[in-house]
Amino acid sequence: MARIVRVAACQMGPVQRADPREATLARLIALLEKAAAEGARLAVFPELALTTFFPRWPIEDEAELLSYFEPEMPNPNVQPLFDRARALGVGFYLGYAELDRGAFDDGPGGDGAVRRRGYNSAVLVAPDGTILGKYRKVHLPGSERVRPGQRWQQLEKRYFAYGDLGFPAFRTEAPIGPGIMGMLICNDRRWPEAWRCLGLQGAEMVLVGYNSAAYDPNGGEGESAALRTFHSTLVAQANAYMNATWAVAVAKAGEEDGAGLIGGSCIVDPNGQVVAQATTLGDEVLVADCDLDATRQGKTKMFDFAAHRRPQHYRRIVDQVGVVPPS
Amino acid sequence: MARIVRVAACQMGPVQRADPREATLARLIALLEKAAAEGARLAVFPELALTTFFPRWPIEDEAELLSYFEPEMPNPNVQPLFDRARALGVGFYLGYAELDRGAFDDGPGGDGAVRRRGYNSAVLVAPDGTILGKYRKVHLPGSERVRPGQRWQQLEKRYFAYGDLGFPAFRTEAPIGPGIMGMLICNDRRWPEAWRCLGLQGAEMVLVGYNSAAYDPNGGEGESAALRTFHSTLVAQANAYMNATWAVAVAKAGEEDGAGLIGGSCIVDPNGQVVAQATTLGDEVLVADCDLDATRQGKTKMFDFAAHRRPQHYRRIVDQVGVVPPS
């Protein structure tokens, strides 16, 4: 009795700052239609799929900053995607900037203050349009403050509050299929704690959208795009294996407003083997049949957590944040 | 100012049950001499390097069971290895069964009782013969009880007590080089919690010995040797990357007493890239120069734990052992 989820990794090419929302939404819908035409019941879109990766700039203008955030989900700007998904009977994961006035903890104010306007979020939407779950990114990279003299920034800690929902897993039902799924966003995928918190809820498929720099746009010495893509694939593979789960990792890729993003979107099985991987840096759909019962081998043997984990020796993971070297 | 540790992964072919200890010790010394001849200052031997992997059998005879354990370290049976290492100025990691009468918690007795005689341990030995640290395997695989009707068993939980020392990291000095090192044993390497506990102590090199089955010797359907070797390499790569550390993973390999063990010993850099990997299933030495300062990029940027970890969301990792599915 296989439990097959036919999933589509819907990689996107860049979304330029100047692109009208309608054009971006049309691209998302085109990807969704391609996924549906191949029989997929679940489409996975990238992190911040609706806009350019705006944390790369210092943004002083409040109206511009707010223009990147969704006041609610869905809202009229994205309703056509929800409508089309419902008509096609396809569920989806969508990354977006979630406006939340409760996250406006800007501190004492002044030019250096942070400008948190909400969360870097993702929703899991059922084929009938119901929002099955929401996740707010926990591992925000970058800095709160603008780094002087650098043309390109990484200001996620400036514009977003840290996710406050933990790492919830969600049950899915037909037509996606009966399973347990979790969501991560971008940098989260490099943190084994995030995957383990999902694994400890029995996650059988982990959905991850990302926007990851392909090179240092400020021209510093740095890792090559090939090495960064290797890292991205490696963490999806190993964390899928170590938690006996499928993983679907989906990029926004290519040259976006003058800064490069890696591609390498992939679907990974519970053995950590890549079953499909993007070959372009543009809009591209990968489809695979993922048997959620293929997670049973790992979950009941090598990674039978109840039989083999020893949490009494893991205290450092929660008792300290940074490194405490031996004396 | 690079901090180079020239390390040797000293993979061993099988150690048969009938092999005299002197012959095995001569092989270890030959590997050590080869490592030293190539300039290595640290040699890494496998798990249970001195004997066959005896947990594959039910052993009722007390004298035979005790014959696999070392009453202390060093002891006359292994002193020649310590002496040769001192003469060559080479430190080493050695996996062995550590006798500890305090671990004799056999329960109520009777034929089904466990027969714990100590720990599955490793020591890190300085070139002057000083024992810098000891580690006792935390993640014991297998079962406590003999599985009826199976020729081959995995009885680590029967013969060993769970490691009770946590995951300590140790400082090394010249001539190995100034660094922070940690030890894991076999199955530990598949558990990201173990690596993270070392990463949270600033580990710059993690040493792992292993004996991992190449196939199901009972003839059941199972993973191929190629897939098992892939898993072994994958977890070394990803956990090295996610903790910005070097990793040296060393097998006892080949057909041992009729059961197969994978090889694939490897040296992995802090980017998760394999810099050397064994090509045989026999005694084989891999040498690499590992610059511990190559860990700085990861430790100060992507994996700057103090800046980016969010332990308040990791509670499940210590608050539960097994899976708790969502309602």
XYZ file of C-alpha atoms in Angstrom:
654
model
C 0.000 0.000 0.000
C 2.248 2.765 -1.256
C 1.283 6.300 -0.322
C 2.394 8.193 -3.388
C 2.543 11.984 -3.374
C 3.238 13.305 -6.840
C 5.048 16.517 -6.052
C 6.316 19.319 -8.257
C 9.313 21.459 -7.389
C 8.460 24.743 -9.118
C 11.744 26.570 -9.417
C 11.503 30.220 -10.418
C 13.949 32.349 -12.287
C 14.516 35.819 -10.857
C 11.730 38.210 -9.915
C 13.032 41.690 -10.667
C 12.173 44.666 -8.481
C 10.469 46.285 -11.461
C 8.342 43.257 -12.337
C 4.628 43.954 -11.855
C 2.954 41.629 -9.387
C 0.565 40.464 -12.074
C 3.456 39.230 -14.202
C 4.947 37.303 -11.300
C 1.594 35.785 -10.425
C 1.149 34.745 -14.038
C 4.488 32.926 -13.861
C 3.456 31.128 -10.670
C 0.188 30.093 -12.291
C 2.011 28.861 -15.393
C 4.279 26.734 -13.204
C 1.250 25.419 -11.320
C -0.472 24.502 -14.570
C 2.593 22.693 -15.814
C 2.778 20.787 -12.508
C -0.898 19.896 -12.726
C -0.532 18.789 -16.341
C 2.088 16.308 -15.159
C -0.283 15.016 -12.525
C 1.265 16.672 -9.491
C -0.987 17.177 -6.478
C 1.416 19.393 -4.570
C 3.476 22.290 -5.963
C 6.368 23.797 -4.056
C 7.332 27.403 -4.788
C 10.393 29.275 -3.471
C 10.912 31.517 -0.475
C 9.643 35.078 -1.069
C 8.177 33.871 -4.341
C 6.089 36.964 -4.983
C 8.848 39.583 -4.970
C 12.503 40.222 -5.457
C 14.726 39.309 -2.505
C 14.381 42.803 -1.027
C 16.591 42.281 2.079
C 19.554 42.873 -0.198
C 18.923 46.628 0.058
C 18.597 49.227 2.779
C 15.034 50.474 2.346
C 14.154 53.709 4.072
C 10.874 54.404 2.334
C 8.063 52.924 4.418
C 5.654 52.549 1.526
C 8.227 50.659 -0.514
C 9.093 48.407 2.409
C 5.445 47.594 3.060
C 4.885 46.891 -0.638
C 6.919 43.684 -0.257
C 4.703 42.336 2.529
C 1.361 40.535 2.244
C -1.212 41.950 4.649
C -2.987 38.591 4.800
C -2.957 35.269 2.974
C -4.689 34.993 0.645
C -5.311 38.573 -0.421
C -6.567 40.034 -3.689
C -3.043 40.168 -5.116
C -2.577 36.394 -4.847
C -6.177 35.225 -5.082
C -5.822 34.184 -8.740
C -3.162 31.637 -7.722
C -5.409 30.219 -5.006
C -8.324 30.099 -7.451
C -6.354 28.334 -10.147
C -4.954 25.805 -7.658
C -8.458 25.025 -6.465
C -9.670 24.570 -10.015
C -6.749 22.247 -10.768
C -7.007 20.375 -7.465
C -3.388 21.061 -6.544
C -2.074 22.057 -3.133
C 0.979 24.254 -2.747
C 3.734 25.673 -0.535
C 4.266 29.387 -1.031
C 6.938 31.554 0.543
C 6.114 35.222 1.151
C 6.767 38.160 3.439
C 3.989 38.160 6.036
C 2.967 41.535 7.414
C 2.429 41.398 11.177
C 2.113 44.605 13.112
C 2.943 42.716 16.292
C 6.452 42.252 14.954
C 7.098 45.992 14.842
C 9.747 45.903 17.568
C 11.964 48.557 16.107
C 13.651 49.451 19.353
C 14.552 52.983 20.315
C 14.223 54.381 16.819
C 16.621 56.543 14.893
C 18.412 55.871 11.629
C 20.100 52.714 12.871
C 16.940 51.071 14.131
C 15.684 47.787 12.785
C 12.523 47.937 10.704
C 10.711 44.698 11.397
C 7.448 44.562 9.525
C 6.579 40.884 9.928
C 7.940 37.437 9.171
C 9.595 35.495 6.372
C 6.819 32.933 6.082
C 5.431 30.051 4.091
C 1.979 28.534 3.925
C 0.891 25.029 3.013
C -2.356 25.305 1.089
C -4.688 22.363 0.472
C -6.164 21.823 -2.995
C -9.465 23.223 -1.742
C -7.759 26.472 -0.752
C -7.683 25.777 2.990
C -4.472 26.897 4.643
C -3.254 23.699 6.332
C -0.396 25.385 8.087
C 1.911 28.348 8.346
C 5.611 28.472 9.164
C 7.688 31.523 10.050
C 11.411 31.288 9.320
C 13.410 30.737 12.494
C 16.957 30.951 11.154
C 17.220 34.460 9.764
C 20.668 35.059 8.312
C 22.357 38.407 7.771
C 22.473 41.427 10.005
C 20.120 43.892 11.695
C 22.222 46.885 10.803
C 23.205 48.150 7.388
C 26.862 47.379 6.738
C 28.458 50.635 5.651
C 30.163 50.858 2.320
C 28.606 47.709 0.909
C 26.403 47.980 -2.124
C 24.699 44.680 -1.355
C 23.343 43.802 2.052
C 21.719 40.781 3.736
C 19.174 42.459 6.035
C 16.733 39.695 6.915
C 17.329 40.311 10.630
C 16.437 43.980 9.983
C 13.110 43.526 8.204
C 11.818 40.297 9.747
C 11.146 39.154 13.279
C 12.406 35.680 14.152
C 9.801 32.992 13.559
C 7.793 32.328 16.695
C 5.862 29.206 15.707
C 8.593 26.636 16.248
C 8.776 23.894 13.612
C 5.222 22.589 13.319
C 4.405 19.552 11.195
C 1.036 19.189 9.500
C -1.129 16.314 8.382
C -2.180 16.266 4.773
C -5.033 14.277 3.256
C -6.220 13.371 -0.218
C -5.912 14.583 -2.904
C -2.350 15.482 -1.866
C -2.268 12.211 0.002
C -2.286 11.146 3.652
C 1.004 12.151 5.205
C 2.903 14.334 7.631
C 4.678 17.338 6.163
C 6.882 20.088 7.464
C 8.065 23.395 6.090
C 11.417 25.115 6.307
C 12.662 28.266 4.638
C 16.071 28.768 3.017
C 18.775 29.036 5.685
C 16.780 26.741 7.993
C 17.827 23.841 5.778
C 21.446 24.201 6.921
C 20.439 23.716 10.586
C 19.978 20.093 11.597
C 17.986 21.167 14.648
C 15.212 22.387 12.353
C 14.979 19.093 10.477
C 15.144 17.092 13.706
C 12.240 19.024 15.210
C 10.226 17.986 12.159
C 11.589 14.451 12.252
C 10.498 14.155 15.872
C 6.953 14.793 14.647
C 7.260 12.011 12.088
C 7.628 14.270 9.054
C 7.564 12.269 5.822
C 8.147 15.187 3.469
C 9.880 18.492 4.166
C 9.237 21.420 1.842
C 11.879 24.149 1.569
C 11.915 27.290 -0.525
C 15.100 29.307 -0.813
C 16.902 32.354 -2.216
C 20.626 31.684 -1.808
C 23.404 33.909 -3.069
C 25.445 32.433 -5.897
C 28.457 34.658 -5.167
C 29.444 37.670 -3.140
C 27.895 40.542 -5.134
C 30.203 42.987 -3.353
C 33.109 41.331 -5.120
C 34.787 39.842 -2.062
C 36.507 36.513 -2.261
C 33.959 33.897 -1.593
C 32.586 30.528 -2.407
C 31.811 29.674 -6.010
C 28.266 29.133 -7.203
C 29.140 25.474 -7.708
C 30.259 25.111 -4.090
C 27.164 26.903 -2.801
C 24.927 24.646 -4.879
C 26.803 21.637 -3.528
C 26.178 22.847 0.042
C 22.506 23.364 -0.702
C 22.058 19.891 -2.142
C 24.208 18.255 0.547
C 22.141 19.530 3.460
C 18.890 18.483 1.803
C 20.293 15.018 1.165
C 21.781 14.385 4.588
C 18.965 15.842 6.639
C 16.426 13.886 4.592
C 18.387 10.701 5.245
C 18.976 11.367 8.947
C 15.261 12.014 9.474
C 14.016 9.368 7.032
C 11.955 11.886 5.110
C 11.500 13.113 1.574
C 12.760 16.630 0.930
C 11.712 19.075 -1.776
C 13.999 22.101 -1.968
C 13.077 24.840 -4.407
C 15.081 27.882 -5.487
C 14.413 31.294 -6.792
C 17.421 31.357 -9.100
C 19.398 33.430 -11.541
C 20.447 37.059 -11.817
C 17.950 39.058 -9.782
C 18.393 42.815 -9.779
C 22.134 42.409 -10.314
C 22.766 39.787 -7.625
C 23.046 36.085 -8.420
C 21.043 33.294 -6.867
C 21.877 29.600 -7.112
C 19.449 27.102 -8.596
C 19.820 23.401 -7.915
C 16.229 22.776 -6.837
C 15.907 19.113 -5.971
C 13.674 16.304 -4.803
C 15.474 13.957 -2.407
C 14.365 10.528 -1.198
C 14.611 9.202 2.390
C 17.943 7.603 1.524
C 19.336 11.045 0.774
C 19.472 10.333 -2.943
C 18.567 13.056 -5.406
C 15.735 11.805 -7.613
C 15.336 15.021 -9.631
C 17.347 18.233 -9.871
C 16.933 21.444 -11.848
C 19.323 22.028 -14.712
C 18.528 25.703 -15.382
C 18.442 28.964 -13.452
C 14.977 29.802 -14.724
C 11.359 28.787 -14.293
C 11.479 24.979 -14.281
C 9.220 22.228 -12.991
C 10.506 18.924 -11.584
C 7.958 16.216 -10.874
C 8.473 13.016 -8.898
C 6.331 10.323 -7.332
C 7.276 10.195 -3.678
C 6.154 7.099 -1.782
C 5.766 8.220 1.808
C 5.968 4.575 2.878
C 9.584 4.631 1.691
C 10.278 6.475 4.951
C 9.336 3.386 7.014
C 12.666 1.600 6.515
C 14.581 4.458 8.102
C 11.987 5.358 10.709
C 11.684 1.808 12.033
C 15.327 0.698 11.861
C 18.372 2.950 11.697
C 16.435 6.031 12.795
C 13.990 4.469 15.234
C 14.278 7.472 17.496
C 12.541 5.875 20.492
C 15.003 2.996 20.441
C 18.235 4.863 19.780
C 18.180 8.573 20.724
C 19.851 9.637 23.997
C 18.542 13.135 24.777
C 20.193 13.233 28.189
C 23.444 13.818 26.288
C 22.060 16.522 23.962
C 21.636 19.249 26.591
C 24.177 21.576 24.999
C 21.859 21.955 22.018
C 19.338 23.845 24.121
C 21.463 25.024 27.055
C 23.868 27.131 25.009
C 23.529 29.292 21.934
C 27.116 29.871 20.848
C 30.348 27.946 21.212
C 31.764 27.152 24.653
C 35.241 25.754 24.029
C 36.822 23.161 26.312
C 39.091 24.561 29.019
C 49.009 31.472 9.928
C 47.609 28.141 8.853
C 47.236 25.483 11.521
C 47.967 22.336 9.551
C 47.277 18.927 11.028
C 48.617 16.209 8.785
C 46.256 13.367 9.562
C 46.181 9.744 8.454
C 42.998 7.740 8.115
C 44.220 4.205 8.798
C 41.553 1.941 7.374
C 41.817 -1.707 8.329
C 40.723 -4.751 6.475
C 38.895 -7.367 8.518
C 40.151 -8.715 11.839
C 39.071 -12.352 11.980
C 37.991 -13.997 15.207
C 40.880 -16.428 14.878
C 43.536 -13.761 14.327
C 46.042 -13.635 17.186
C 46.195 -10.254 18.924
C 49.883 -9.965 18.044
C 49.079 -10.166 14.349
C 46.426 -7.465 14.619
C 48.750 -5.251 16.622
C 51.449 -5.735 13.991
C 48.984 -4.509 11.345
C 48.128 -1.433 13.405
C 51.818 -0.688 13.846
C 52.461 -1.135 10.124
C 49.674 1.351 9.357
C 51.098 3.757 11.940
C 54.545 3.505 10.390
C 53.168 4.171 6.939
C 51.319 7.204 8.281
C 54.451 8.465 9.997
C 56.514 7.914 6.867
C 54.123 10.248 5.060
C 54.563 12.865 7.759
C 51.273 12.375 9.570
C 51.128 13.488 13.178
C 47.777 11.933 13.948
C 46.582 8.463 12.954
C 42.934 7.457 13.131
C 42.081 3.767 13.548
C 38.623 2.178 13.358
C 36.072 1.301 16.004
C 36.898 -1.956 17.833
C 40.197 -1.983 15.995
C 41.769 -4.723 18.104
C 39.227 -7.483 17.523
C 36.570 -8.809 15.238
C 33.179 -7.099 15.541
C 32.040 -9.582 18.195
C 28.495 -8.161 18.752
C 27.474 -10.075 15.658
C 27.279 -13.243 17.762
C 25.491 -14.413 20.884
C 28.349 -15.192 23.262
C 27.508 -17.255 26.314
C 31.042 -18.092 27.403
C 32.187 -15.497 29.909
C 35.892 -15.988 29.232
C 35.376 -15.523 25.500
C 33.268 -12.411 26.042
C 35.852 -10.866 28.350
C 38.623 -11.675 25.882
C 37.284 -8.946 23.585
C 37.520 -6.241 26.262
C 40.556 -4.253 27.336
C 40.913 -4.155 31.123
C 42.715 -0.814 30.919
C 44.261 1.418 28.287
C 47.088 0.958 27.629
C 47.683 -2.587 28.760
C 50.430 -5.053 27.891
C 48.528 -6.303 24.859
C 48.541 -2.886 23.182
C 51.684 -1.390 24.728
C 53.784 -2.008 21.594
C 51.454 0.304 19.619
C 51.789 3.026 22.246
C 55.560 2.562 22.299
C 55.899 2.751 18.534
C 53.683 5.826 18.338
C 55.806 7.557 20.955
C 58.984 6.690 19.083
C 57.501 8.034 15.852
C 55.971 11.111 17.482
C 52.488 10.331 16.216
C 49.241 10.641 18.150
C 46.295 8.381 17.474
C 42.591 7.600 17.888
C 41.924 3.983 18.769
C 38.559 2.292 19.113
C 38.290 -0.636 21.540
C 35.966 -2.431 23.915
C 36.556 -0.941 27.365
C 36.043 -3.251 30.322
C 34.215 -1.512 33.159
C 32.799 -3.574 35.956
C 30.497 -0.681 36.857
C 28.624 -1.351 33.640
C 27.658 -4.865 34.716
C 23.958 -4.067 34.941
C 22.704 -7.370 33.682
C 19.296 -7.098 35.254
C 17.462 -10.035 36.778
C 19.649 -12.681 35.183
C 18.606 -15.749 33.296
C 19.286 -16.731 29.736
C 17.715 -13.631 28.253
C 19.674 -11.177 30.373
C 21.945 -8.577 28.859
C 25.660 -9.080 29.415
C 27.123 -5.618 29.644
C 30.828 -5.771 30.290
C 31.788 -2.180 29.573
C 31.689 0.419 26.815
C 32.360 0.753 23.112
C 35.098 3.354 23.530
C 37.819 5.337 21.826
C 40.852 7.130 23.174
C 42.755 10.078 21.763
C 46.424 9.521 22.531
C 49.074 12.238 22.313
C 52.389 11.504 20.617
C 54.001 11.266 24.051
C 51.599 8.481 25.025
C 49.377 10.652 27.245
C 45.695 9.847 26.889
C 44.190 13.240 25.988
C 40.638 12.033 26.161
C 38.252 9.132 26.146
C 34.847 8.808 24.531
C 32.218 6.139 25.138
C 29.777 5.470 22.291
C 26.380 6.988 23.019
C 24.391 5.712 20.029
C 24.510 1.951 20.375
C 22.611 0.291 17.538
C 21.122 -3.177 17.540
C 19.242 -5.026 20.232
C 19.694 -6.186 23.828
C 18.162 -9.559 23.184
C 19.260 -12.253 20.787
C 16.906 -12.365 17.820
C 15.824 -15.983 17.458
C 16.492 -17.793 14.237
C 19.016 -15.298 12.919
C 22.533 -16.482 12.301
C 23.898 -12.953 12.504
C 23.016 -10.533 15.287
C 23.720 -6.897 16.178
C 24.074 -7.081 19.962
C 25.840 -3.865 20.898
C 23.045 -2.977 23.310
C 23.585 -6.390 24.928
C 27.335 -6.225 25.523
C 27.887 -2.511 26.047
C 26.448 0.087 28.383
C 25.440 3.377 26.783
C 28.235 5.948 26.838
C 28.000 8.139 29.938
C 30.572 10.821 29.143
C 28.476 12.945 26.770
C 30.343 14.285 23.745
C 33.502 15.867 25.157
C 35.879 17.852 22.956
C 39.586 17.985 23.674
C 42.381 20.423 23.034
C 45.404 19.139 21.202
C 48.848 20.719 21.056
C 52.017 20.271 19.047
C 53.225 18.024 17.539
C 49.686 17.133 16.461
C 48.968 20.828 16.340
C 46.914 23.290 18.392
C 43.260 22.529 17.863
C 39.988 21.291 19.280
C 39.048 17.725 18.446
C 36.134 15.469 19.138
C 35.529 11.752 18.850
C 32.518 9.791 17.685
C 32.085 6.075 17.094
C 30.329 4.453 14.143
C 26.552 4.902 14.420
C 27.077 8.227 16.253
C 28.020 9.755 12.915
C 24.445 9.376 11.659
C 23.080 11.457 14.541
C 23.375 15.201 14.017
C 22.919 15.804 17.740
C 26.292 14.172 18.370
C 28.109 16.400 15.876
C 26.322 19.496 17.146
C 27.395 18.818 20.730
C 30.977 18.788 19.447
C 30.381 21.814 17.207
C 29.092 23.722 20.226
C 32.507 23.170 21.798
C 34.236 24.572 18.725
C 35.442 21.247 17.367
C 37.743 21.692 14.384
C 38.267 18.022 13.620
C 35.998 15.101 14.419
C 37.471 11.594 14.424
C 35.171 8.639 13.777
C 35.947 4.950 13.618
C 33.334 2.542 12.336
C 32.321 -1.042 11.535
C 29.250 -0.832 9.295
C 27.525 -3.764 7.684
C 27.857 -3.911 3.904
C 24.731 -6.049 3.494
C 22.297 -8.083 5.539
C 24.294 -11.245 6.305
C 21.043 -13.045 7.125
C 20.089 -12.703 3.480
C 17.144 -10.366 3.950
C 16.381 -7.721 1.419
C 18.396 -4.724 2.287
C 20.439 -1.807 1.166
C 23.350 -2.417 -1.170
C 26.930 -1.896 -0.061
C 27.097 1.058 -2.450
C 24.085 2.715 -0.809
C 25.454 2.084 2.679
C 28.800 3.581 1.693
C 26.963 6.575 0.229
C 25.111 7.060 3.531
C 28.353 6.834 5.471
C 30.093 9.423 3.325
C 27.033 11.681 3.175
C 26.691 12.039 6.934
C 30.390 12.784 7.343
C 30.189 15.425 4.636
C 27.049 17.180 5.796
C 27.797 17.140 9.500
C 31.307 18.428 8.835
C 29.858 21.280 6.787
C 27.058 22.116 9.230
C 29.542 22.299 12.088
C 32.381 23.858 10.101
C 34.791 21.101 11.077
C 37.102 18.605 9.444
C 35.995 14.998 9.701
C 38.073 11.844 9.500
C 35.949 8.705 9.237
C 37.747 5.361 9.262
C 36.382 1.894 8.573
C 37.189 -1.617 9.488
C 36.225 -3.072 6.122
C 35.842 -6.228 4.112
C 34.671 -9.779 4.798
C 35.079 -10.363 8.518
C 34.181 -13.806 9.809
C 31.653 -14.186 7.010
C 29.915 -10.839 7.375
C 30.717 -7.881 5.130
C 31.768 -4.419 6.270
C 31.799 -1.333 4.057
C 34.968 0.669 3.473
C 34.806 4.226 2.215
C 37.048 5.766 4.855
C 37.328 9.450 4.121
C 38.789 12.787 5.096
C 36.280 15.621 4.679
C 36.929 19.348 4.753
C 34.762 21.987 6.505
C 32.910 22.582 3.229
C 31.771 18.981 3.300
C 34.027 18.060 0.405
C 35.825 14.725 0.388
C 39.557 15.372 0.093
C 40.597 11.698 0.283
C 38.706 8.424 0.218
C 39.742 4.788 0.455
C 39.517 2.715 -2.696
C 39.990 -0.737 -1.164
C 38.412 -2.851 1.561
C 41.771 -3.625 3.126
C 44.493 -1.996 5.197
C 44.946 1.415 3.551
C 46.359 4.758 4.660
C 44.969 8.110 3.481
C 46.947 11.227 4.387
C 45.828 14.837 4.096
C 46.942 18.216 5.352
C 44.020 19.708 7.211
C 44.203 23.428 7.915
C 42.167 23.959 11.060
C 41.916 27.648 10.157
C 39.798 26.584 7.182
C 37.022 26.157 9.741
C 36.965 29.920 10.427
C 34.929 30.833 7.350
C 32.054 28.639 8.445
C 32.370 29.277 12.167
C 32.317 33.060 11.785
C 29.749 33.440 9.001
C 27.115 30.890 7.979
C 27.523 28.862 11.158
C 28.186 31.636 13.662
C 26.141 29.822 16.270
C 25.930 32.746 18.706
C 24.436 34.949 15.989
C 22.069 32.518 14.358
C 20.982 29.581 16.562
C 17.508 29.718 18.208
C 17.556 27.095 20.986
C 14.168 28.168 22.341
C 12.714 26.389 19.321
C 14.803 23.212 19.706
C 13.140 21.892 22.863
C 11.759 18.766 21.211
C 15.317 17.558 20.740
C 15.742 17.089 24.487
C 12.132 16.928 25.681
C 11.171 13.838 23.706
C 12.978 10.673 22.704
C 10.741 9.183 20.049
C 8.298 10.574 17.535
C 5.220 12.488 18.695
C 3.078 12.987 15.572
C 0.851 16.019 15.097
C -2.759 15.537 16.137
